Amino acid sequence: YPLYSLLHDAPNPEMTSFELRETLMGHVATWGNAYAEIETDRNGSVMALWPLRPDRMTVERVGTALVYSYRLTKADSQGRIEVQLPADRVLHIRGLGFDGIMGYSPIALARQAVGLGMATEKFGASFFGNGARPGGVLEHPGKLGPNAYKNLRETLEQRHGGIENAMRLMILEEGMKYTAMGIPPEDAQFLETRQFQRSEIAAIFRVPPHMIGDLERATFSNIEQQSTDFHVNTMAPWLRRWE
């Protein structure tokens, strides 16, 4: 087949065929659309496929034809900032859409779920990285001056702050007392929230839990069925689009 070497080996001098598919699949999974320019020679034979960034592409219908307008990073030799390509010059792989022309962006549609996942990850870094968080209250019988307060705080942070200093022996002076405090319920549920968000984001792409390391409900009897379900309901629709 004339295009075999281009599709199987190297679509252009800079990429392998796997790298092109991987790049375009990343584009369509996040932006909902993937584009590649089809380079042809004077006879119309396909010479190469070059990936195009989806954030710079605009697709419009002009009359009965589709026109792809691509914004360049800088002006080309002809002084153009935007190049228009006819539909037969663009390989366009689209996800689920509303008009058959453009696909929805899964990230845009599920921005709240993704945002909550990012927020819980940021909170977790702060939660576990700061061992000197109010896990307890230090009481002093008198009143500390500014310098004494500063020195005491710096000493506690140096000796007891961070994961590496967890469970370290604390020595108190001048009648000070330490009262431990329990973790608030909303903090204790943090790990459950983060696990739920991972599963929710995976569900956006129809990825089964066991493929993101969540084996809580996986068994030897159903793991094969889950893998089959992944092929039928997740991969098959994408493979059809590529075909």
mmCIF file of N, CA and C in Angstrom, residues 20-37 50-55 57 59 68 90-95 101-104 238 241-242:
data_model
loop_
_atom_site.group_PDB
_atom_site.id
_atom_site.type_symbol
_atom_site.label_atom_id
_atom_site.label_comp_id
_atom_site.label_asym_id
_atom_site.label_seq_id
_atom_site.Cartn_x
_atom_site.Cartn_y
_atom_site.Cartn_z
ATOM 1 N N LEU A 20 3.720 9.971 16.552
ATOM 2 C CA LEU A 20 2.650 10.783 15.966
ATOM 3 C C LEU A 20 1.297 10.385 16.548
ATOM 4 N N ARG A 21 1.026 9.091 16.621
ATOM 5 C CA ARG A 21 -0.252 8.641 17.185
ATOM 6 C C ARG A 21 -0.369 9.039 18.646
ATOM 7 N N GLU A 22 0.718 8.905 19.378
ATOM 8 C CA GLU A 22 0.702 9.268 20.794
ATOM 9 C C GLU A 22 0.431 10.759 20.970
ATOM 10 N N THR A 23 1.078 11.590 20.148
ATOM 11 C CA THR A 23 0.878 13.031 20.229
ATOM 12 C C THR A 23 -0.554 13.417 19.889
ATOM 13 N N LEU A 24 -1.055 12.904 18.786
ATOM 14 C CA LEU A 24 -2.413 13.246 18.372
ATOM 15 C C LEU A 24 -3.448 12.706 19.354
ATOM 16 N N MET A 25 -3.200 11.522 19.925
ATOM 17 C CA MET A 25 -4.142 10.976 20.905
ATOM 18 C C MET A 25 -4.161 11.836 22.159
ATOM 19 N N GLY A 26 -3.004 12.371 22.544
ATOM 20 C CA GLY A 26 -2.966 13.291 23.673
ATOM 21 C C GLY A 26 -3.757 14.555 23.397
ATOM 22 N N HIS A 27 -3.681 15.044 22.158
ATOM 23 C CA HIS A 27 -4.440 16.235 21.783
ATOM 24 C C HIS A 27 -5.945 15.986 21.830
ATOM 25 N N VAL A 28 -6.377 14.870 21.246
ATOM 26 C CA VAL A 28 -7.815 14.626 21.169
ATOM 27 C C VAL A 28 -8.390 14.264 22.539
ATOM 28 N N ALA A 29 -7.569 13.664 23.419
ATOM 29 C CA ALA A 29 -8.053 13.304 24.750
ATOM 30 C C ALA A 29 -8.199 14.511 25.657
ATOM 31 N N THR A 30 -7.472 15.593 25.376
ATOM 32 C CA THR A 30 -7.559 16.778 26.224
ATOM 33 C C THR A 30 -8.329 17.917 25.563
ATOM 34 N N TRP A 31 -8.113 18.107 24.258
ATOM 35 C CA TRP A 31 -8.777 19.201 23.539
ATOM 36 C C TRP A 31 -10.032 18.742 22.809
ATOM 37 N N GLY A 32 -10.168 17.439 22.613
ATOM 38 C CA GLY A 32 -11.318 16.936 21.876
ATOM 39 C C GLY A 32 -11.096 16.885 20.382
ATOM 40 N N ASN A 33 -9.967 17.413 19.917
ATOM 41 C CA ASN A 33 -9.647 17.427 18.485
ATOM 42 C C ASN A 33 -8.143 17.276 18.298
ATOM 43 N N ALA A 34 -7.763 16.569 17.238
ATOM 44 C CA ALA A 34 -6.359 16.425 16.877
ATOM 45 C C ALA A 34 -6.214 16.708 15.383
ATOM 46 N N TYR A 35 -5.146 17.408 15.035
ATOM 47 C CA TYR A 35 -4.943 17.813 13.638
ATOM 48 C C TYR A 35 -3.523 17.464 13.195
ATOM 49 N N ALA A 36 -3.408 17.093 11.932
ATOM 50 C CA ALA A 36 -2.101 16.894 11.322
ATOM 51 C C ALA A 36 -2.181 17.396 9.880
ATOM 52 N N GLU A 37 -1.194 18.168 9.482
ATOM 53 C CA GLU A 37 -1.163 18.661 8.104
ATOM 54 C C GLU A 37 -0.657 17.561 7.178
ATOM 55 N N TRP A 50 2.299 16.116 9.545
ATOM 56 C CA TRP A 50 2.898 16.979 10.563
ATOM 57 C C TRP A 50 1.839 17.376 11.590
ATOM 58 N N PRO A 51 2.056 17.072 12.875
ATOM 59 C CA PRO A 51 1.042 17.419 13.881
ATOM 60 C C PRO A 51 0.902 18.929 14.028
ATOM 61 N N LEU A 52 -0.330 19.364 14.257
ATOM 62 C CA LEU A 52 -0.639 20.777 14.468
ATOM 63 C C LEU A 52 -1.241 20.952 15.858
ATOM 64 N N ARG A 53 -0.924 22.054 16.495
ATOM 65 C CA ARG A 53 -1.432 22.291 17.848
ATOM 66 C C ARG A 53 -2.917 22.646 17.806
ATOM 67 N N PRO A 54 -3.735 21.954 18.589
ATOM 68 C CA PRO A 54 -5.186 22.207 18.542
ATOM 69 C C PRO A 54 -5.588 23.568 19.093
ATOM 70 N N ASP A 55 -4.765 24.155 19.978
ATOM 71 C CA ASP A 55 -5.123 25.453 20.546
ATOM 72 C C ASP A 55 -4.929 26.592 19.557
ATOM 73 N N MET A 57 -5.851 26.180 16.226
ATOM 74 C CA MET A 57 -6.645 25.841 15.054
ATOM 75 C C MET A 57 -8.081 26.338 15.210
ATOM 76 N N VAL A 59 -11.785 26.024 12.977
ATOM 77 C CA VAL A 59 -12.450 25.344 11.864
ATOM 78 C C VAL A 59 -13.758 26.062 11.560
ATOM 79 N N TYR A 68 -9.668 25.193 7.482
ATOM 80 C CA TYR A 68 -8.907 25.122 8.721
ATOM 81 C C TYR A 68 -7.929 26.294 8.761
ATOM 82 N N VAL A 90 -5.811 18.350 5.747
ATOM 83 C CA VAL A 90 -5.764 18.191 7.209
ATOM 84 C C VAL A 90 -6.341 16.845 7.603
ATOM 85 N N LEU A 91 -5.587 16.080 8.380
ATOM 86 C CA LEU A 91 -6.098 14.884 9.042
ATOM 87 C C LEU A 91 -6.697 15.338 10.368
ATOM 88 N N HIS A 92 -7.997 15.202 10.505
ATOM 89 C CA HIS A 92 -8.709 15.703 11.685
ATOM 90 C C HIS A 92 -9.365 14.531 12.400
ATOM 91 N N ILE A 93 -8.912 14.256 13.617
ATOM 92 C CA ILE A 93 -9.516 13.223 14.463
ATOM 93 C C ILE A 93 -10.278 13.939 15.566
ATOM 94 N N ARG A 94 -11.568 13.741 15.622
ATOM 95 C CA ARG A 94 -12.410 14.443 16.583
ATOM 96 C C ARG A 94 -13.066 13.470 17.542
ATOM 97 N N GLY A 95 -13.273 13.929 18.761
ATOM 98 C CA GLY A 95 -14.000 13.138 19.736
ATOM 99 C C GLY A 95 -15.487 13.411 19.633
ATOM 100 N N ILE A 101 -18.297 18.352 13.338
ATOM 101 C CA ILE A 101 -17.116 19.080 12.863
ATOM 102 C C ILE A 101 -16.071 19.196 13.957
ATOM 103 N N MET A 102 -16.502 19.616 15.145
ATOM 104 C CA MET A 102 -15.604 19.797 16.280
ATOM 105 C C MET A 102 -16.008 18.880 17.414
ATOM 106 N N GLY A 103 -15.015 18.379 18.142
ATOM 107 C CA GLY A 103 -15.276 17.533 19.294
ATOM 108 C C GLY A 103 -15.251 18.345 20.575
ATOM 109 N N TYR A 104 -15.942 17.844 21.576
ATOM 110 C CA TYR A 104 -15.921 18.479 22.897
ATOM 111 C C TYR A 104 -14.560 18.249 23.558
ATOM 112 N N TRP A 238 -12.250 4.792 20.047
ATOM 113 C CA TRP A 238 -11.126 5.587 19.560
ATOM 114 C C TRP A 238 -10.486 4.934 18.342
ATOM 115 N N ARG A 241 -12.390 5.774 15.318
ATOM 116 C CA ARG A 241 -12.135 7.144 14.841
ATOM 117 C C ARG A 241 -10.822 7.201 14.058
ATOM 118 N N TRP A 242 -9.804 6.501 14.538
ATOM 119 C CA TRP A 242 -8.543 6.484 13.827
ATOM 120 C C TRP A 242 -8.692 5.795 12.477
#
